[in-house]
mmCIF file of C-alpha atoms in Angstrom:
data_model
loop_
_atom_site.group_PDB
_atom_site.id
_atom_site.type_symbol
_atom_site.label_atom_id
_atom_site.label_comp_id
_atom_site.label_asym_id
_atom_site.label_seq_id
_atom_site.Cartn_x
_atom_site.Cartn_y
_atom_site.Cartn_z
ATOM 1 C CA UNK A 1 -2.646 -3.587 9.019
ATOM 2 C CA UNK A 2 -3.521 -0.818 6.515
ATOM 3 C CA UNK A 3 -6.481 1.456 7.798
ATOM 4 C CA UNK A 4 -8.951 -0.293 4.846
ATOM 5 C CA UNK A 5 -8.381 -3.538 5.825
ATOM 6 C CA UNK A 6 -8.824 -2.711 9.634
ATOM 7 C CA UNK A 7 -11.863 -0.771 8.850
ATOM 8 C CA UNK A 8 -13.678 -4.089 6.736
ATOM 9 C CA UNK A 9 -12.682 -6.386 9.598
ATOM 10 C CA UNK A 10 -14.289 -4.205 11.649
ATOM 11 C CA UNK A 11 -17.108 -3.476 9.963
ATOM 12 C CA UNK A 12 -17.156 -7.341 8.684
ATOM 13 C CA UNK A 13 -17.192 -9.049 12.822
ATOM 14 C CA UNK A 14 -20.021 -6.520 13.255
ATOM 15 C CA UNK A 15 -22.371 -8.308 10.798
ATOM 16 C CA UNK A 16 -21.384 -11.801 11.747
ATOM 17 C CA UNK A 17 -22.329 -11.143 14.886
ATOM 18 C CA UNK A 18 -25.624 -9.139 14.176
ATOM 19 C CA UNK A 19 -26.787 -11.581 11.493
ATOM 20 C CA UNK A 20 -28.413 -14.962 12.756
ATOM 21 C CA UNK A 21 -26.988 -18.036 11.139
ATOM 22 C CA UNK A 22 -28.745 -20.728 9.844
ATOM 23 C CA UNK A 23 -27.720 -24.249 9.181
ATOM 24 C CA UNK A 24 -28.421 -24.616 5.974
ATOM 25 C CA UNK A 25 -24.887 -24.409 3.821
ATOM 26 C CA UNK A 26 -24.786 -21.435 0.922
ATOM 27 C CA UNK A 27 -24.196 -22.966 -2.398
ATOM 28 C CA UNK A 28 -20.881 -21.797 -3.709
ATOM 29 C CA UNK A 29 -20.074 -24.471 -6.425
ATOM 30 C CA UNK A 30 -19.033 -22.813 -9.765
ATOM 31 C CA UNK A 31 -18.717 -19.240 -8.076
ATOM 32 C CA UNK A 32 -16.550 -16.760 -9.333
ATOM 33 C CA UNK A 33 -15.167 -13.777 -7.098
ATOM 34 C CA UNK A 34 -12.962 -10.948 -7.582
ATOM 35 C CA UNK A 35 -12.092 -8.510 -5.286
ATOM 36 C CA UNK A 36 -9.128 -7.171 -3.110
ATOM 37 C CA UNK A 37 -7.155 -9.258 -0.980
ATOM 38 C CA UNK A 38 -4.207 -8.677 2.359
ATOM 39 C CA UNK A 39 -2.061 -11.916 2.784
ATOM 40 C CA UNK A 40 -0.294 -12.905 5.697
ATOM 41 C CA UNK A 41 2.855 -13.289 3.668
ATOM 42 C CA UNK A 42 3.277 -9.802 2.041
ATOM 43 C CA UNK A 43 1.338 -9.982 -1.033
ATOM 44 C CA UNK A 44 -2.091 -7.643 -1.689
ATOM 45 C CA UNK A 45 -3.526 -6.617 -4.467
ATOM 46 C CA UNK A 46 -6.135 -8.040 -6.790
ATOM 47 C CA UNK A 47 -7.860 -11.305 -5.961
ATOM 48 C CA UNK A 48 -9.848 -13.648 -7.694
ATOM 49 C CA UNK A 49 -11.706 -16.424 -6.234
ATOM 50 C CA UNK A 50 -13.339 -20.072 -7.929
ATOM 51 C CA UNK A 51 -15.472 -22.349 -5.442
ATOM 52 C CA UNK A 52 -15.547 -26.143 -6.459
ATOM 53 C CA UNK A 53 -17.808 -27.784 -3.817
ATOM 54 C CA UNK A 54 -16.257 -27.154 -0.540
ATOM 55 C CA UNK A 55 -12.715 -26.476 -2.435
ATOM 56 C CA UNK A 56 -11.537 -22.988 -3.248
ATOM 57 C CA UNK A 57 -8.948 -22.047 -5.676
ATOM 58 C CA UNK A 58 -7.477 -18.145 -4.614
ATOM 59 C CA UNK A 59 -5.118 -16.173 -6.708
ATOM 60 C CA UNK A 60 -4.094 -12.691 -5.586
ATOM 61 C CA UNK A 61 -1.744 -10.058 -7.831
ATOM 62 C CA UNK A 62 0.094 -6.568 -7.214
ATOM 63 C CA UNK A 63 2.233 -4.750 -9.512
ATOM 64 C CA UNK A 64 4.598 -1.582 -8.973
ATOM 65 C CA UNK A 65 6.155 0.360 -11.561
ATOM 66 C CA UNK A 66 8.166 3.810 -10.987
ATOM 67 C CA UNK A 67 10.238 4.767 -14.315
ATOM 68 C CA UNK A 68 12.580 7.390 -12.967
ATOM 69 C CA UNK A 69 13.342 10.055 -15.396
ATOM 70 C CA UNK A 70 16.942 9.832 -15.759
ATOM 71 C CA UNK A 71 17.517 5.946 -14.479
ATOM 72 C CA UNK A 72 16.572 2.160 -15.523
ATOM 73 C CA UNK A 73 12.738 1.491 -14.711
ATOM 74 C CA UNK A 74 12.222 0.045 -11.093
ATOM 75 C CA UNK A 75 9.538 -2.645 -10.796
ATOM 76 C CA UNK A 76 8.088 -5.437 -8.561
ATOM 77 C CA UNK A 77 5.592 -7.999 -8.898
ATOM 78 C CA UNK A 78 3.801 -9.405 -5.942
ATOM 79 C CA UNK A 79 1.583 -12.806 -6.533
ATOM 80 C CA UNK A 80 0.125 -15.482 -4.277
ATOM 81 C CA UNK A 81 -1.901 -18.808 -5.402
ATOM 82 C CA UNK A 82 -3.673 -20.978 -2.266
ATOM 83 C CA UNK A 83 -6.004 -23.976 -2.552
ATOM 84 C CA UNK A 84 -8.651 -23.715 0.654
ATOM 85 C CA UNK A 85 -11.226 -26.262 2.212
ATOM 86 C CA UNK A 86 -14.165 -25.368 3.828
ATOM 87 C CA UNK A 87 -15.041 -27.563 6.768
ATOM 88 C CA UNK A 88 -17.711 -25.468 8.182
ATOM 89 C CA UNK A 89 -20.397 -23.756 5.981
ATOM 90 C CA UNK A 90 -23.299 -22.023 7.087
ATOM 91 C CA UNK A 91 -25.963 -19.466 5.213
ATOM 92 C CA UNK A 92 -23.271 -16.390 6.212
ATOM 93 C CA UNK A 93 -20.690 -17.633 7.367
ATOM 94 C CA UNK A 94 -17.500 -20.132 5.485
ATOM 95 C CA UNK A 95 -14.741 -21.574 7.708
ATOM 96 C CA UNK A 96 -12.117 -22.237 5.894
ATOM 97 C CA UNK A 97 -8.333 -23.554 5.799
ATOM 98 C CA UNK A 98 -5.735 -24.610 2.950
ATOM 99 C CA UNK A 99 -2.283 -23.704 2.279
ATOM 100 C CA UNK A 100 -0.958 -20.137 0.394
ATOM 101 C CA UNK A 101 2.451 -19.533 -1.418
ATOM 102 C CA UNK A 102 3.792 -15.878 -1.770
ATOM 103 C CA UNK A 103 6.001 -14.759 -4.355
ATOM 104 C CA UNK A 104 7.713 -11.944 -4.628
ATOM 105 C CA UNK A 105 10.023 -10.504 -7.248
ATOM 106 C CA UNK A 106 11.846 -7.274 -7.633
ATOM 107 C CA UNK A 107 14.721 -5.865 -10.452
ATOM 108 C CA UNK A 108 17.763 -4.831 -9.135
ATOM 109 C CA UNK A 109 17.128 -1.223 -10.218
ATOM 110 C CA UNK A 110 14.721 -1.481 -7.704
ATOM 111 C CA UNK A 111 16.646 -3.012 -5.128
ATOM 112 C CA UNK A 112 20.065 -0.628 -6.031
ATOM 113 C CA UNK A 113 17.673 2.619 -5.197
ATOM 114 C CA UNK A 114 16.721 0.965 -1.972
ATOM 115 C CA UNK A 115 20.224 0.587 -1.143
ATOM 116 C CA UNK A 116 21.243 3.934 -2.270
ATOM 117 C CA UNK A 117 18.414 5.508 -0.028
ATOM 118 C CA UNK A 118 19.264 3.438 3.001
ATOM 119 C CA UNK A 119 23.111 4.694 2.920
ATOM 120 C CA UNK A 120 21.885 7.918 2.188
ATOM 121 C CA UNK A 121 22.544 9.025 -1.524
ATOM 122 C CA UNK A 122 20.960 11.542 -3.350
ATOM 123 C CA UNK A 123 19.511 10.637 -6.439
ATOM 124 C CA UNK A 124 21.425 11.157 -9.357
ATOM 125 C CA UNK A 125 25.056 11.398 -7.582
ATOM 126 C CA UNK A 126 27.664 8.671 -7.512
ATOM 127 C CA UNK A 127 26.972 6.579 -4.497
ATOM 128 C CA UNK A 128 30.943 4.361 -4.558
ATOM 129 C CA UNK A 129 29.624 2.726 -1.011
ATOM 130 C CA UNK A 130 26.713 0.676 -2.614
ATOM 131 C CA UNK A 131 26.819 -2.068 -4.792
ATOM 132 C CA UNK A 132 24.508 -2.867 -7.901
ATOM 133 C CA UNK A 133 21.981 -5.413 -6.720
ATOM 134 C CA UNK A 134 20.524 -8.356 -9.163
ATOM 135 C CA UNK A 135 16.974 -9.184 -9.607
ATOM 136 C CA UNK A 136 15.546 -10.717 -5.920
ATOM 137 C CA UNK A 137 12.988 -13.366 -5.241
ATOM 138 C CA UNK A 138 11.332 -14.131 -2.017
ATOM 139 C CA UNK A 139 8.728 -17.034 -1.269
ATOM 140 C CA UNK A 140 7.056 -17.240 1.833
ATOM 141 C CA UNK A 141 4.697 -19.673 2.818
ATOM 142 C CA UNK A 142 0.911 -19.765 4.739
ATOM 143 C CA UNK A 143 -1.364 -21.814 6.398
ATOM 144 C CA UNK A 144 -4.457 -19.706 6.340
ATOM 145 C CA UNK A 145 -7.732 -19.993 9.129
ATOM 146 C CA UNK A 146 -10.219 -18.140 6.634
ATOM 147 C CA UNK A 147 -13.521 -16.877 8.162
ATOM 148 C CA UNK A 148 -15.346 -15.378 4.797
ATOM 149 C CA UNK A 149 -18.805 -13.677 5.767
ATOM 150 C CA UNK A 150 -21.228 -13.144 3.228
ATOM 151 C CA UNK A 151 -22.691 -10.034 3.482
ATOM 152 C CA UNK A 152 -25.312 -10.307 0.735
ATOM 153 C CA UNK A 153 -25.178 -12.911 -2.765
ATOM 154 C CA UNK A 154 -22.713 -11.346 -4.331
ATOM 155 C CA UNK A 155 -20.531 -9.604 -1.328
ATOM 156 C CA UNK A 156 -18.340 -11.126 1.225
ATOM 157 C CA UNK A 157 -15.240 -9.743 3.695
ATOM 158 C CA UNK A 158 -12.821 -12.569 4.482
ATOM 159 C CA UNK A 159 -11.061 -12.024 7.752
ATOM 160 C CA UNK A 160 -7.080 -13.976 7.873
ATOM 161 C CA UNK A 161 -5.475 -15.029 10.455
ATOM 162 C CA UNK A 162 -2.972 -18.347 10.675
ATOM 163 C CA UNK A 163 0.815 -19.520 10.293
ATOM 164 C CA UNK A 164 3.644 -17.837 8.497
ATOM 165 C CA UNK A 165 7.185 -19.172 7.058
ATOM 166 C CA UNK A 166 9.572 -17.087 5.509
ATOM 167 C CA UNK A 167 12.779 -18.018 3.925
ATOM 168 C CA UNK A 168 14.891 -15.556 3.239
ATOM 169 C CA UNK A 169 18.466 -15.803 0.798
ATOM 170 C CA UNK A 170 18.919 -12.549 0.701
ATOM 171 C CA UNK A 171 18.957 -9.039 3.275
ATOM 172 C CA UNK A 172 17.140 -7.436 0.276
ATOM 173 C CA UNK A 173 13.689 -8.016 1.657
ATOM 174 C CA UNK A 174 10.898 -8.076 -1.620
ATOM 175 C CA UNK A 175 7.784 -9.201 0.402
ATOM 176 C CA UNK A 176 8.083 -6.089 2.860
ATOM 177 C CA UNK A 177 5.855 -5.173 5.592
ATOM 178 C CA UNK A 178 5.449 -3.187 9.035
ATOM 179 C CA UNK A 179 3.404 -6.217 11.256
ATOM 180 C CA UNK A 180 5.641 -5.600 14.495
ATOM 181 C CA UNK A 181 6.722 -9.294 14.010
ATOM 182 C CA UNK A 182 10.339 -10.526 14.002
ATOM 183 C CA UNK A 183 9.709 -13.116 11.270
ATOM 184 C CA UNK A 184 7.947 -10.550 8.574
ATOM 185 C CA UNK A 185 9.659 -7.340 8.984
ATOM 186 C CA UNK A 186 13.298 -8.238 9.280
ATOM 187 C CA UNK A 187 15.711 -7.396 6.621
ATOM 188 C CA UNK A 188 18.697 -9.734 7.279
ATOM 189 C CA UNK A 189 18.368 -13.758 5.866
ATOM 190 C CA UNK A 190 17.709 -16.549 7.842
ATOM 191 C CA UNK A 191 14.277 -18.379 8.581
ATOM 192 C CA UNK A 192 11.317 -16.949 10.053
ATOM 193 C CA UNK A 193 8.258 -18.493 11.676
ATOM 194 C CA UNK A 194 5.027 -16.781 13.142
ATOM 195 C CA UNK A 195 1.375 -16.589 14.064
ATOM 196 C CA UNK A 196 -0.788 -13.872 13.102
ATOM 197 C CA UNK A 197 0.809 -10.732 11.664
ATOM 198 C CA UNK A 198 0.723 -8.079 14.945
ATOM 199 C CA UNK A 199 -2.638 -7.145 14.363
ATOM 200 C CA UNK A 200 -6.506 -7.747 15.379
ATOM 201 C CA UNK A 201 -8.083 -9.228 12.540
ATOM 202 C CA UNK A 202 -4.688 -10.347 10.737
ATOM 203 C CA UNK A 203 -4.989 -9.511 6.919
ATOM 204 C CA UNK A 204 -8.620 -9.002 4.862
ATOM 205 C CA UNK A 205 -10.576 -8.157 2.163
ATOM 206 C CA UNK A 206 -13.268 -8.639 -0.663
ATOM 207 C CA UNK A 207 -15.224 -10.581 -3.246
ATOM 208 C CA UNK A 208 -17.868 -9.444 -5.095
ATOM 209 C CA UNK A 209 -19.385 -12.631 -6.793
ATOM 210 C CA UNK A 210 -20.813 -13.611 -10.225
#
């Protein structure tokens, strides 16, 4: 996990457990978040958040662009859409689960430089030993456990943890991370299952409410 996220998780189980709870249920119905968000499956970057009842609807986006000066641009996008439930609500405190797709896309120019720096090729030179790659895709696919504490109105931390599948067609990995799991951070195909991603607090991050 990236030192931010570690650091909210932290800093997030410390107020759940400081705060009393009461039993009355916080009103989220027609809520709108946005914030930062850590998947299980690979994906972070901007996150947006809609409560309907005990339903919640959860996008999250990331984009990377490097244009090198003398080559094709090199870009990735990085989305994930879930649908949650939450069976137990409390004043502080939402307990959530649902079901999360990752997607992940990536141009070849992208993937060709990976290659290039993996057989070790300086930039520029001819590089006969690597092939040029074609645009990848990768889905993988969650079952979240969402804990989502509210720290005041309009600020919450939602700590991840939960169930991982990855499918992968290709060895050019687009969803990459660094968990310590076999089923995230390999880069050959095959199928990949897990729980957790290698970490205390699995993935996190933010809302700030309207």
């Amino acid at each position: 996990m990236k030192p931010f996220a570690r650091l909210i998780s932290i800093l997030a189980l410390v107020m759940a457990i400081s705060i009393p709870m009461s039993v009355d249920a916080r009103d989220m119905n027609g809520k709108f978040g946005i914030g930062y968000d850590q998947s299980l499956g690979g994906v972070s970057g901007l996150s947006l958040k809609y409560h309907l009842g005990n339903f919640v609807l959860w996008g999250t986006l990331g984009f990377d662009l490097f244009k090198p000066t003398e080559s094709d641009p090199r870009t990735a996008v990085r989305f994930a859409l879930a649908g949650l439930y939450d069976f137990a609500r409390f004043e502080k405190v939402n307990l959530g689960v649902g079901v999360k797709l990752d997607v992940g896309w990536k141009n070849g120019a992208a993937i060709t430089a990976e290659r290039r720096d993996a057989a070790g090729c300086e930039p520029g030179a001819s590089c006969p030993v690597v092939e040029s790659a074609k645009n990848t895709w990768q889905v993988n696919i969650e079952l979240p456990l969402v804990a989502e504490v509210f720290l005041t109105d309009h600020f919450s931390i939602h700590l991840v943890t939960g169930i991982t599948f990855n499918i992968l067609t290709s060895k050019d990995v687009v969803l990459t991370q660094n968990t310590g799991r076999l089923s995230t951070d390999t880069k050959e195909k095959g199928f990949g299952f897990g729980v957790g991603n290698g970490s205390l607090f699995g993935a996190a991050g933010f809302s700030v409410y309207f």
